Coordinates of C-alpha atoms in Angstrom, one line a residue:
Chain A
M42 CA 0.0 0.0 0.0
S43 CA 1.4 3.4 -0.9
T44 CA 1.4 6.2 1.6
Q45 CA -0.9 8.1 -0.7
E46 CA -3.6 5.5 -0.2
T47 CA -3.3 5.4 3.5
A48 CA -3.3 9.2 3.9
K49 CA -6.5 10.7 5.3
D50 CA -7.6 14.3 4.9
S51 CA -7.8 14.5 8.7
D52 CA -4.1 13.5 9.1
F53 CA -2.9 16.9 8.0
A54 CA -4.7 20.2 7.8
I55 CA -3.9 23.7 8.7
E56 CA -6.6 25.7 10.3
G57 CA -5.7 29.3 10.6
H58 CA -2.5 30.6 11.9
G59 CA -0.3 28.5 14.1
D60 CA -2.8 25.8 14.1
I61 CA -2.0 22.3 12.9
S62 CA -5.4 20.7 13.1
V63 CA -5.4 17.4 14.8
G64 CA -8.4 16.2 12.9
V65 CA -10.3 15.9 16.1
H66 CA -13.2 18.1 17.0
G67 CA -13.4 19.9 20.3
A68 CA -9.7 20.7 20.5
G69 CA -10.5 24.3 21.5
A70 CA -10.8 27.6 19.9
S71 CA -7.7 29.2 18.4
G72 CA -5.6 31.6 20.4
D73 CA -8.0 33.2 22.7
G74 CA -8.7 33.0 26.4
S75 CA -11.3 30.3 26.0
A76 CA -8.4 27.9 25.1
S77 CA -7.3 28.0 28.7
A78 CA -6.6 24.6 30.1
T79 CA -7.6 25.7 33.5
R80 CA -11.1 26.5 32.5
I81 CA -13.2 23.6 33.7
T82 CA -16.7 24.6 33.0
P83 CA -16.8 26.9 29.9
G84 CA -19.4 29.6 30.2
N85 CA -19.6 29.3 34.0
A86 CA -16.2 29.6 35.5
L87 CA -15.2 33.1 36.4
R88 CA -11.8 33.9 34.8
P89 CA -9.5 36.8 35.5
E90 CA -10.1 37.9 32.0
D91 CA -13.8 38.2 32.7
I92 CA -13.1 40.4 35.7
A93 CA -10.6 42.5 33.7
L94 CA -13.4 43.0 31.1
E95 CA -15.9 44.1 33.8
I96 CA -13.3 46.5 35.2
S97 CA -12.6 48.0 31.8
R98 CA -16.3 48.6 31.2
G99 CA -16.5 50.3 34.5
Q100 CA -18.9 47.7 35.8
V101 CA -16.9 46.9 38.9
K102 CA -14.5 48.8 41.1
P103 CA -13.3 47.8 44.6
T104 CA -13.1 50.2 47.4
E105 CA -9.6 50.9 48.8
D106 CA -10.3 48.5 51.7
V107 CA -11.6 45.7 49.5
A108 CA -8.6 46.1 47.2
E109 CA -6.2 45.9 50.1
F110 CA -7.9 42.8 51.3
A111 CA -8.0 41.2 47.8
L112 CA -4.3 41.9 47.6
R113 CA -3.6 39.8 50.7
I114 CA -5.4 36.7 49.5
G115 CA -4.1 37.2 46.0
D116 CA -0.6 37.3 47.2
D117 CA -1.0 34.2 49.3
G118 CA -2.1 32.3 46.2
L119 CA 0.5 33.7 44.0
I120 CA 3.4 33.0 46.3
L121 CA 2.2 29.5 47.0
A122 CA 1.7 28.8 43.3
Q123 CA 5.3 30.0 42.7
R124 CA 6.5 27.5 45.4
L125 CA 4.3 24.6 44.2
G126 CA 5.3 25.1 40.6
H127 CA 8.8 24.1 41.4
W128 CA 7.6 20.5 42.1
I129 CA 6.5 20.0 38.5
S130 CA 9.0 17.5 37.1
R131 CA 10.4 16.8 40.6
A132 CA 7.5 15.0 42.4
P133 CA 7.7 11.6 44.0
E134 CA 5.5 10.1 41.3
L135 CA 3.9 11.3 38.1
E136 CA 0.5 11.4 39.7
E137 CA 1.9 14.0 42.1
D138 CA 3.5 16.0 39.4
I139 CA 0.0 16.4 38.1
A140 CA -1.7 16.9 41.5
L141 CA 0.7 19.5 42.8
G142 CA 0.7 21.2 39.4
N143 CA -3.0 21.3 39.5
I144 CA -3.1 22.8 42.9
A145 CA -0.5 25.4 41.8
L146 CA -2.7 26.2 38.8
D147 CA -5.8 26.6 41.0
Q148 CA -3.9 28.9 43.4
L149 CA -2.5 30.9 40.5
G150 CA -6.0 31.2 39.0
H151 CA -7.4 32.5 42.3
A152 CA -4.5 34.9 42.7
R153 CA -5.0 36.3 39.2
S154 CA -8.6 37.0 39.9
F155 CA -8.0 38.6 43.2
L156 CA -5.1 40.7 41.9
T157 CA -6.9 41.7 38.8
Y158 CA -9.8 42.9 41.0
A159 CA -7.5 44.6 43.5
G160 CA -5.6 46.4 40.8
A161 CA -8.7 48.1 39.6
A162 CA -8.6 50.4 42.6
W163 CA -5.2 51.7 41.5
G164 CA -5.3 51.4 37.8
K165 CA -3.0 48.4 37.8
S166 CA -3.1 45.1 36.1
E167 CA -2.5 41.7 37.7
D168 CA 1.0 41.7 36.1
D169 CA 1.8 45.2 37.4
L170 CA 1.1 43.9 40.9
A171 CA 2.8 40.6 40.5
Y172 CA 6.0 41.8 38.7
F173 CA 6.5 45.4 39.7
R174 CA 6.0 45.5 43.4
R175 CA 8.8 45.2 45.9
E176 CA 9.1 42.9 48.9
H177 CA 7.5 45.2 51.5
E178 CA 4.6 45.9 49.1
F179 CA 3.5 42.2 49.2
R180 CA 0.9 41.1 51.6
S181 CA 1.3 37.4 51.7
A182 CA 1.4 35.6 55.1
H183 CA 4.6 33.8 56.1
L184 CA 3.2 30.3 55.7
F185 CA 2.9 30.7 51.9
E186 CA 6.6 31.8 51.6
Q187 CA 8.0 28.8 53.5
P188 CA 10.3 26.6 51.3
N189 CA 8.9 23.4 49.8
G190 CA 11.3 21.2 51.9
D191 CA 10.7 17.6 51.2
F192 CA 7.3 16.2 50.2
A193 CA 6.2 16.0 53.8
V194 CA 6.9 19.7 54.4
T195 CA 5.0 20.6 51.3
I196 CA 2.0 18.4 52.4
A197 CA 2.0 19.9 55.9
R198 CA 2.0 23.4 54.5
Q199 CA -0.7 22.5 52.0
F200 CA -2.8 20.9 54.7
I201 CA -2.9 24.1 56.8
V202 CA -3.4 26.3 53.7
S203 CA -6.2 24.4 52.2
Y204 CA -8.2 24.1 55.5
Y205 CA -7.7 27.8 56.1
Q206 CA -8.6 28.8 52.6
Y207 CA -11.7 26.5 52.7
Q208 CA -13.0 28.4 55.7
L209 CA -12.1 31.7 54.3
Y210 CA -13.6 31.3 50.9
T211 CA -16.7 29.7 52.3
A212 CA -17.2 32.8 54.4
L213 CA -16.5 35.1 51.5
T214 CA -19.1 33.5 49.3
G215 CA -21.5 35.6 51.5
S216 CA -19.6 38.8 50.9
S217 CA -21.5 42.0 50.2
D218 CA -18.9 42.6 47.5
A219 CA -20.3 40.6 44.5
T220 CA -16.9 40.1 42.9
L221 CA -15.2 38.8 46.0
A222 CA -18.1 36.5 46.5
A223 CA -18.0 35.2 42.9
I224 CA -14.2 34.5 43.0
S225 CA -14.6 32.8 46.3
A226 CA -17.4 30.6 45.1
K227 CA -15.2 29.3 42.3
A228 CA -12.2 29.0 44.6
V229 CA -13.9 27.1 47.4
K230 CA -14.9 24.2 45.1
E231 CA -11.2 23.8 44.0
V232 CA -9.8 24.2 47.5
D233 CA -12.1 21.4 48.7
Y234 CA -10.1 19.0 46.5
H235 CA -6.8 20.5 47.9
R236 CA -8.1 19.6 51.4
D237 CA -8.9 16.1 50.3
H238 CA -5.5 15.7 48.7
S239 CA -3.5 17.0 51.6
A240 CA -5.5 15.2 54.3
Q241 CA -5.1 11.9 52.5
W242 CA -1.4 12.4 52.3
V243 CA -1.2 13.4 55.9
L244 CA -2.9 10.1 56.8
R245 CA -0.7 8.1 54.4
L246 CA 2.6 9.6 55.6
A247 CA 1.7 9.4 59.3
G248 CA 0.5 5.8 58.9
G249 CA 2.9 4.6 56.3
T250 CA 6.5 3.8 57.3
D251 CA 8.6 4.9 60.3
E252 CA 10.5 7.2 58.0
S253 CA 7.4 8.8 56.5
R254 CA 5.9 9.3 60.0
A255 CA 9.1 10.9 61.2
R256 CA 9.1 13.2 58.2
I257 CA 5.5 14.4 58.4
I258 CA 6.0 15.1 62.2
Q259 CA 9.1 17.2 61.3
G260 CA 7.1 18.8 58.4
F261 CA 4.4 20.0 60.7
K262 CA 6.9 21.2 63.2
L263 CA 8.5 23.4 60.6
V264 CA 5.3 25.0 59.3
W265 CA 3.1 25.2 62.4
P266 CA 4.7 28.4 63.7
Y267 CA 2.9 30.3 60.9
V268 CA -0.6 29.2 61.7
D269 CA -1.6 32.0 64.1
E270 CA -0.8 34.7 61.6
L271 CA -3.5 33.4 59.3
F272 CA -6.2 34.1 61.9
E273 CA -5.1 37.5 63.1
D274 CA -7.6 40.4 62.9
D275 CA -6.5 44.0 62.3
E276 CA -8.1 47.3 61.6
L277 CA -8.7 46.4 57.9
T278 CA -10.5 43.1 58.6
T279 CA -12.5 44.8 61.4
R280 CA -13.8 47.5 59.0
L281 CA -14.5 44.9 56.3
A282 CA -16.3 42.5 58.8
E283 CA -18.5 45.4 60.0
A284 CA -19.4 46.3 56.4
G285 CA -20.3 42.6 55.6
V286 CA -17.5 42.4 53.0
A287 CA -15.4 39.9 54.8
V288 CA -15.3 38.1 58.2
Q289 CA -12.7 38.5 61.0
P290 CA -10.0 35.9 60.4
S291 CA -10.2 34.9 64.1
S292 CA -13.8 33.8 63.5
L293 CA -12.5 31.0 61.2
R294 CA -10.2 29.5 63.7
A295 CA -12.5 27.2 65.7
E296 CA -13.8 25.4 62.7
F297 CA -10.2 25.2 61.3
D298 CA -9.0 23.7 64.6
R299 CA -11.9 21.2 64.7
L300 CA -11.5 19.9 61.1
T301 CA -7.7 19.8 61.1
G302 CA -7.9 18.3 64.6
D303 CA -10.0 15.4 63.3
I304 CA -7.5 14.5 60.6
M305 CA -4.5 14.9 63.0
A306 CA -6.3 12.7 65.5
E307 CA -7.0 10.0 62.9
A308 CA -3.3 10.2 61.8
E309 CA -2.4 10.0 65.5
L310 CA -0.4 13.2 65.2
D311 CA -0.1 15.8 67.9
I312 CA -0.5 19.5 67.1
P313 CA 3.1 20.6 67.4
G314 CA 3.8 22.6 70.6
V315 CA 6.0 25.1 68.8
P316 CA 6.0 28.9 69.5
Q317 CA 4.0 31.0 67.1
S318 CA 6.0 33.4 64.8
L319 CA 5.2 37.1 65.0
G320 CA 4.0 37.2 61.4
G321 CA 3.6 40.6 59.9
G322 CA 3.2 39.6 56.3
R323 CA -0.1 41.4 56.0
H324 CA 1.7 44.6 56.7
G325 CA 4.7 44.0 54.5
K326 CA 7.0 42.4 57.0
H327 CA 8.2 39.2 55.4
S328 CA 10.5 36.2 55.7
E329 CA 13.9 36.1 54.2
F330 CA 12.5 33.8 51.6
L331 CA 10.3 36.3 49.8
G332 CA 13.1 38.3 48.3
Y333 CA 14.4 35.2 46.5
I334 CA 11.0 34.2 45.3
L335 CA 10.4 37.6 43.8
A336 CA 13.8 37.9 42.3
E337 CA 13.2 34.7 40.3
M338 CA 9.6 35.5 39.5
Q339 CA 10.1 39.1 38.4
V340 CA 13.5 38.9 36.6
L341 CA 12.4 38.6 33.1
A342 CA 9.4 41.0 33.3
R343 CA 11.7 43.6 34.9
E344 CA 14.3 43.2 32.1
H345 CA 11.6 44.4 29.7
P346 CA 9.5 47.0 31.4
G347 CA 6.4 47.9 29.5
A348 CA 6.7 44.9 27.1
G349 CA 3.7 42.6 26.3
W350 CA 4.0 38.9 26.5
Chain B
M90 CA 16.4 -3.5 28.0
A91 CA 12.8 -3.3 26.9
S92 CA 12.8 -6.9 25.6
Q93 CA 13.5 -8.5 29.0
N94 CA 9.9 -9.0 29.9
L95 CA 8.9 -10.4 26.5
Q96 CA 7.8 -13.9 26.5
S97 CA 10.3 -16.0 24.7
V98 CA 9.0 -18.3 22.0
P99 CA 9.9 -21.9 22.9
A100 CA 12.2 -23.4 20.3
E101 CA 10.2 -26.5 19.9
L102 CA 6.4 -26.2 19.7
S103 CA 4.0 -29.1 20.1
P104 CA 1.7 -29.6 17.2
E105 CA -1.1 -28.1 19.2
E106 CA 1.0 -25.0 20.0
Q107 CA 2.0 -24.8 16.4
E108 CA -1.6 -24.8 15.4
R109 CA -2.4 -22.1 17.9
E110 CA 0.5 -19.9 16.6
A111 CA -0.6 -20.4 13.0
A112 CA -4.2 -19.4 13.9
G113 CA -2.9 -16.4 15.8
Q114 CA -0.8 -15.3 12.9
A115 CA -3.7 -15.7 10.5
Y116 CA -5.9 -13.6 12.8
F117 CA -3.2 -10.9 13.2
D118 CA -2.6 -10.8 9.4
R119 CA -6.3 -10.4 8.7
I120 CA -6.7 -7.6 11.3
I121 CA -3.7 -5.7 9.8
S122 CA -4.9 -6.2 6.2
E123 CA -8.3 -4.8 7.2
D124 CA -6.6 -1.9 8.8
S125 CA -8.4 -2.8 12.1
R126 CA -7.0 -2.9 15.6
I127 CA -5.0 -5.4 17.7
E128 CA -6.0 -5.4 21.4
P129 CA -3.9 -6.4 24.4
R130 CA -5.2 -9.9 24.7
D131 CA -5.0 -10.7 21.0
W132 CA -2.2 -12.8 19.6
M133 CA 0.6 -10.8 18.1
P134 CA 4.1 -11.5 16.7
A135 CA 6.8 -11.2 19.3
A136 CA 8.6 -8.6 17.1
Y137 CA 5.4 -6.5 16.8
R138 CA 5.1 -6.5 20.6
K139 CA 8.8 -5.6 21.0
T140 CA 8.6 -2.8 18.4
L141 CA 5.6 -1.3 20.1
L142 CA 7.0 -1.5 23.5
R143 CA 10.2 0.2 22.4
Q144 CA 8.2 3.0 20.6
I145 CA 5.6 3.6 23.2
S146 CA 8.0 3.6 26.1
Q147 CA 10.4 5.9 24.3
H148 CA 7.4 8.2 23.6
A149 CA 6.5 8.1 27.3
H150 CA 10.0 8.9 28.4
S151 CA 10.1 11.8 25.9
E152 CA 7.0 13.3 27.5
I153 CA 8.5 12.9 31.0
I154 CA 12.0 14.2 30.2
G155 CA 10.4 16.8 28.0
M156 CA 8.8 18.4 31.1
Q157 CA 12.2 19.6 32.2
P158 CA 13.2 22.1 29.6
E159 CA 9.8 23.8 30.0
A160 CA 9.5 23.5 33.7
N161 CA 12.8 25.5 33.6
W162 CA 10.7 28.6 32.9
I163 CA 7.6 28.2 35.1
T164 CA 9.0 30.2 37.9
R165 CA 10.2 33.0 35.6
A166 CA 7.3 33.2 33.1
P167 CA 6.9 37.0 32.4
S168 CA 3.1 37.2 32.9
L169 CA 0.7 35.4 35.1
K170 CA -1.3 34.2 32.2
R171 CA 1.7 32.8 30.5
K172 CA 2.8 31.2 33.8
S173 CA -0.6 29.5 34.1
I174 CA -0.6 28.3 30.5
L175 CA 2.9 26.9 30.8
M176 CA 2.1 25.1 34.0
A177 CA -0.9 23.5 32.4
K178 CA 1.2 22.5 29.5
V179 CA 3.9 20.8 31.5
Q180 CA 1.2 19.2 33.6
D181 CA -0.3 17.8 30.3
E182 CA 3.0 16.3 29.5
A183 CA 3.0 14.4 32.7
G184 CA -0.5 13.2 31.8
H185 CA 0.7 12.1 28.4
G186 CA 3.5 10.1 30.0
L187 CA 1.0 8.4 32.2
Y188 CA -1.3 7.4 29.3
L189 CA 1.7 6.1 27.4
Y190 CA 3.2 4.2 30.2
S191 CA -0.3 2.6 30.7
A192 CA -0.5 1.7 27.1
A193 CA 3.0 0.2 27.3
E194 CA 2.0 -1.8 30.4
T195 CA -0.7 -3.5 28.3
L196 CA 2.2 -5.1 26.4
G197 CA 3.6 -6.7 29.5
Q198 CA 6.1 -4.3 31.0
S199 CA 5.7 -2.5 34.3
R200 CA 6.0 1.3 34.7
D201 CA 8.6 0.7 37.4
Q202 CA 10.8 -1.2 35.1
M203 CA 10.5 1.4 32.3
M204 CA 11.4 4.1 34.8
E205 CA 14.4 2.1 36.0
D206 CA 15.5 1.7 32.4
L207 CA 15.2 5.5 31.9
I208 CA 17.2 6.3 35.0
A209 CA 19.8 3.7 34.2
G210 CA 20.3 5.4 30.8
K211 CA 19.2 2.2 29.0
A212 CA 16.1 3.7 27.4
R213 CA 16.0 6.4 24.8
Y214 CA 13.9 9.6 24.6
S215 CA 13.5 12.2 22.0
S216 CA 17.0 13.7 21.7
I217 CA 15.7 17.3 21.2
F218 CA 15.1 17.6 25.0
N219 CA 18.8 17.5 25.5
Y220 CA 19.1 21.0 24.3
P221 CA 18.8 23.8 26.9
T222 CA 16.0 26.4 27.2
I223 CA 18.0 29.6 27.6
S224 CA 15.4 32.2 26.9
W225 CA 11.6 32.7 27.3
A226 CA 11.2 32.6 23.5
D227 CA 12.3 29.0 23.7
M228 CA 8.9 28.3 25.3
G229 CA 7.4 29.7 22.1
A230 CA 9.8 27.8 19.7
I231 CA 9.3 24.5 21.5
G232 CA 5.5 24.9 21.3
W233 CA 5.5 25.9 17.7
L234 CA 8.3 23.8 16.3
V235 CA 8.8 20.9 18.6
D236 CA 5.2 20.3 19.4
G237 CA 4.3 21.1 15.8
A238 CA 6.7 18.3 14.6
A239 CA 5.4 16.0 17.3
I240 CA 1.8 16.6 16.1
C241 CA 2.8 15.8 12.5
N242 CA 4.4 12.6 13.8
Q243 CA 1.6 11.7 16.1
V244 CA -1.7 12.5 14.3
P245 CA -1.2 9.5 12.0
L246 CA -0.5 7.4 15.1
C247 CA -4.1 7.9 16.2
R248 CA -4.8 5.2 13.6
A249 CA -2.0 2.9 14.8
S250 CA -2.9 -0.7 14.6
Y251 CA -2.4 -1.3 18.4
G252 CA -5.6 -0.1 20.0
P253 CA -4.4 1.2 23.4
Y254 CA -1.7 3.3 21.6
G255 CA -4.0 4.7 19.0
R256 CA -6.6 5.7 21.6
A257 CA -4.0 7.3 23.9
M258 CA -2.7 9.3 20.9
V259 CA -6.2 10.8 20.2
R260 CA -6.2 12.5 23.5
I261 CA -2.6 13.4 23.4
C262 CA -3.0 15.0 20.0
K263 CA -5.9 17.2 21.2
E264 CA -3.7 18.6 23.9
E265 CA -0.6 18.9 21.7
S266 CA -2.7 21.1 19.3
F267 CA -3.3 23.5 22.2
H268 CA 0.4 23.4 23.0
Q269 CA 1.4 24.2 19.5
R270 CA -1.0 27.2 19.4
Q271 CA 0.3 28.6 22.7
G272 CA 3.8 28.3 21.3
F273 CA 2.8 30.2 18.2
E274 CA 1.1 32.8 20.3
I275 CA 4.2 33.4 22.4
L276 CA 6.3 33.9 19.3
L277 CA 3.7 36.1 17.7
E278 CA 3.6 38.4 20.8
L279 CA 7.4 38.5 20.9
A280 CA 7.7 39.1 17.1
N281 CA 5.4 42.1 17.4
G282 CA 7.0 43.3 20.6
T283 CA 10.1 45.4 21.3
P284 CA 13.2 44.9 19.0
A285 CA 14.8 42.9 21.9
Q286 CA 11.8 40.6 22.1
K287 CA 11.7 40.1 18.3
Q288 CA 15.4 39.2 18.4
M289 CA 14.8 36.8 21.2
A290 CA 12.1 35.1 19.1
Q291 CA 14.3 34.9 16.0
D292 CA 17.2 33.5 18.0
A293 CA 14.9 30.8 19.5
V294 CA 13.6 29.8 16.1
N295 CA 17.1 29.7 14.7
R296 CA 18.2 27.2 17.5
W297 CA 15.2 24.9 17.5
Y298 CA 14.5 24.7 13.7
A299 CA 17.1 22.0 12.8
P300 CA 16.6 19.9 15.9
S301 CA 12.9 19.9 15.3
L302 CA 13.3 18.7 11.7
M303 CA 15.5 15.9 13.0
M304 CA 12.7 14.8 15.4
F305 CA 11.2 12.9 12.4
G306 CA 14.2 10.5 12.6
P307 CA 16.9 9.7 10.1
P308 CA 16.4 10.0 6.3
D309 CA 14.4 7.1 4.8
D310 CA 17.5 5.4 3.4
D311 CA 19.0 5.3 6.9
S312 CA 15.9 4.2 8.8
P313 CA 15.9 0.4 9.0
N314 CA 12.9 -0.1 11.2
S315 CA 10.5 2.1 9.3
K316 CA 9.5 -0.3 6.6
Q317 CA 8.3 -3.0 9.0
S318 CA 6.5 -0.5 11.2
M319 CA 4.6 0.7 8.1
A320 CA 3.7 -2.8 7.1
W321 CA 2.3 -3.3 10.6
N322 CA 0.2 -0.1 10.3
I323 CA 2.0 1.4 13.3
K324 CA 3.7 4.0 11.2
R325 CA 1.8 5.5 8.3
F326 CA 4.3 7.8 6.6
S327 CA 8.0 7.8 6.1
N328 CA 10.3 10.1 8.1
D329 CA 11.1 12.2 5.0
E330 CA 7.5 12.4 4.0
L331 CA 6.5 13.8 7.4
R332 CA 9.5 16.1 7.5
S333 CA 8.6 17.5 4.1
R334 CA 5.0 18.2 5.1
F335 CA 6.1 19.8 8.3
V336 CA 8.5 22.2 6.5
G337 CA 5.6 23.2 4.2
M338 CA 3.5 24.1 7.2
M339 CA 6.2 26.0 8.9
V340 CA 7.1 28.0 5.8
E341 CA 3.5 29.2 5.8
Q342 CA 3.3 30.0 9.4
V343 CA 6.7 31.7 9.8
R344 CA 5.4 34.4 7.4
V345 CA 2.6 35.2 9.8
L346 CA 5.1 35.5 12.6
G347 CA 7.2 37.9 10.6
L348 CA 10.2 35.8 11.4
T349 CA 12.4 33.6 9.2
L350 CA 13.5 30.0 9.2
P351 CA 17.3 29.6 9.2
D352 CA 17.3 27.6 6.0
E353 CA 18.0 29.2 2.6
D354 CA 17.4 26.0 0.7
I355 CA 13.7 25.6 1.5
R356 CA 11.8 25.2 -1.7
F357 CA 8.7 23.5 -3.1
N358 CA 9.7 20.9 -5.7
E359 CA 7.1 21.2 -8.4
E360 CA 8.0 17.8 -9.8
T361 CA 7.7 15.8 -6.7
K362 CA 5.1 18.2 -5.2
K363 CA 7.1 18.1 -2.0
W364 CA 8.8 20.6 0.2
E365 CA 12.6 20.4 0.4
H366 CA 15.0 21.7 3.0
G367 CA 18.7 22.3 3.4
P368 CA 21.1 19.7 4.7
L369 CA 20.8 18.7 8.4
D370 CA 23.7 17.9 10.6
W371 CA 23.0 14.2 11.2
N372 CA 26.4 13.9 12.9
E373 CA 25.2 16.2 15.7
F374 CA 22.0 14.2 15.9
K375 CA 23.9 11.0 16.5
E376 CA 26.2 12.7 19.0
V377 CA 23.3 13.9 21.0
L378 CA 21.6 10.6 20.8
A379 CA 24.8 8.9 22.0
G380 CA 24.6 11.0 25.1
R381 CA 26.9 13.9 24.1
G382 CA 24.2 16.7 23.9
P383 CA 24.4 19.7 26.1
C384 CA 21.9 18.5 28.7
N385 CA 21.8 14.6 28.5
S386 CA 23.4 14.1 31.8
Q387 CA 21.4 16.8 33.5
R388 CA 18.1 15.5 32.3
V389 CA 18.6 11.9 33.4
E390 CA 20.1 13.1 36.7
R391 CA 17.0 15.2 37.5
R392 CA 14.7 12.2 36.8
R393 CA 16.9 10.0 38.9
E394 CA 16.9 12.5 41.8
A395 CA 13.2 13.0 41.7
H396 CA 12.5 9.3 41.5
E397 CA 15.0 8.4 44.3
N398 CA 14.0 11.4 46.6
G399 CA 10.4 10.2 46.2
A400 CA 11.1 6.5 47.1
W401 CA 10.1 7.0 50.7
V402 CA 6.8 8.6 49.7
R403 CA 5.9 5.7 47.4
E404 CA 6.9 3.2 50.1
A405 CA 4.7 5.0 52.6
A406 CA 1.7 4.9 50.3
V407 CA 2.2 1.2 49.7
A408 CA 2.6 0.5 53.5
Y409 CA -0.4 2.6 54.3
A410 CA -2.6 0.8 51.7
R411 CA -1.4 -2.6 53.1
K412 CA -2.3 -1.6 56.6
Q413 CA -5.7 -0.3 55.6
A414 CA -6.4 -3.6 53.7
Q415 CA -5.4 -5.6 56.8
K416 CA -7.7 -3.5 59.0
E417 CA -10.6 -4.1 56.6
N418 CA -9.9 -7.8 56.5
A419 CA -9.8 -8.0 60.3
A420 CA -13.1 -6.1 60.6

């Protein structure tokens, strides 16, 4: 049989620019935002591009307080995504390359939405905020900046983060600010999977081998000092709670303690009796780690200020 | 090597076994002549199994090693949207590796064994991933040229005679198509950006062009396995045929980018109706394949490190599952 006879039209076709058709329908639209791999339910999922569009049409604009608050949670997600992204191609098994990558993508997606919204208060884009702010202008909490360590440290960090974020986003779905509520409604569904993923690994590592148990105990010891900071109230959260925009972080603590406590008990792990760090991330006082994270993240964008990508 | 797990054919077959073999061969020949599909439990010639196992595992390894040059830019992606797309892309590649290892497992070799072979340097992967990604534009050039070449190679594989392989390729090709578009889009942005960005894009295209053409494999007169693979309906087009088609597509698309391909000999041959390109440095190709590329050692080392650092995690998961099963049995 000659190659001509076996060739099918669908084997090769060029559809538009830069598009080698695969001959399979449903491969996505060409070159626009709808081709995003992270978009799970087309038409329903709220994307940062949708928020940017609403901003450009003047349909939404956060107050200064809301923007400052969105900056905090946006920075948390961004810095964590930066940390988690490092695992891709380095995870203990392929399934975890995918899982940690997925969690990183979700965190980055939430960050993009929150930062896009926050930026509207100051005429800045998500990228202006991510790439052209300096260390003290970031508002992430210290937990998110902590190094990946080994897989156990990453899981311990993720366990705390996802139970905290689940409580936070659940509360924010009732926000009087419609955009915060909408972003949170999308985020909470994804964070629910992060809870499940990290809780299962906490159980596996604690109940696996002697080595894995020792490592997860050490992991929790390293990240637990940064728990209290997540639940600290301040003037901003007080004003926002009074206005019905947000809740006091301290109000989320009891449920966080109960739910994480259940898993820790099942894993037969003690809550580490380690002193709590002073924190300060919400006011621009950061760990030593943040500078390096930003140096790597921002280097290319800063080499070409004003360029589009 | 890959053939270790293959069932060896006993030298002397009983009459009954001979009959079974003959019936199996007849069934196999009929399936191939009908351009239909062989499934895992079907009889197949030992050499067919071996060829597929080699090809599919190499393909899987290429996806896994191929994650590294791109993962190299995840933390430095210059916009959050690009970072998000790049992460999704590298994650897709892990997924492709998984489907392909699963397809290979249906032929009788375990993923653990394939991973061991890769780490031990016994298994091959696409040699293009032994080149370094030194600028952001490389993310564009890899998507456009490397994934573009991969698509040309892989779309016909959706019709490969081995069912699990063909079906895995359908999904992989859908995602590769997205990868190729995002690569093109990166280059388009750069080519229409500042002079420094445009130069970055051209430089990346210059470096990735020839290696991507060599992804199709050696010229037809130097590709001993191709003929048999085509007879078995695994491969549908010769290396040179695919390479020529690819060049034709790139010629078209590079114009839209406003960039050039680093090859003055590209022309459409009116007589053969095929695209032709300038000479390729097959010596370099062989050198890289033999382990002397810029990143060979680094790529395998990263895989080894990740795999070995993760051993205690995998052991924990197994131990935990065993304990849970014991608890359930006791209950």
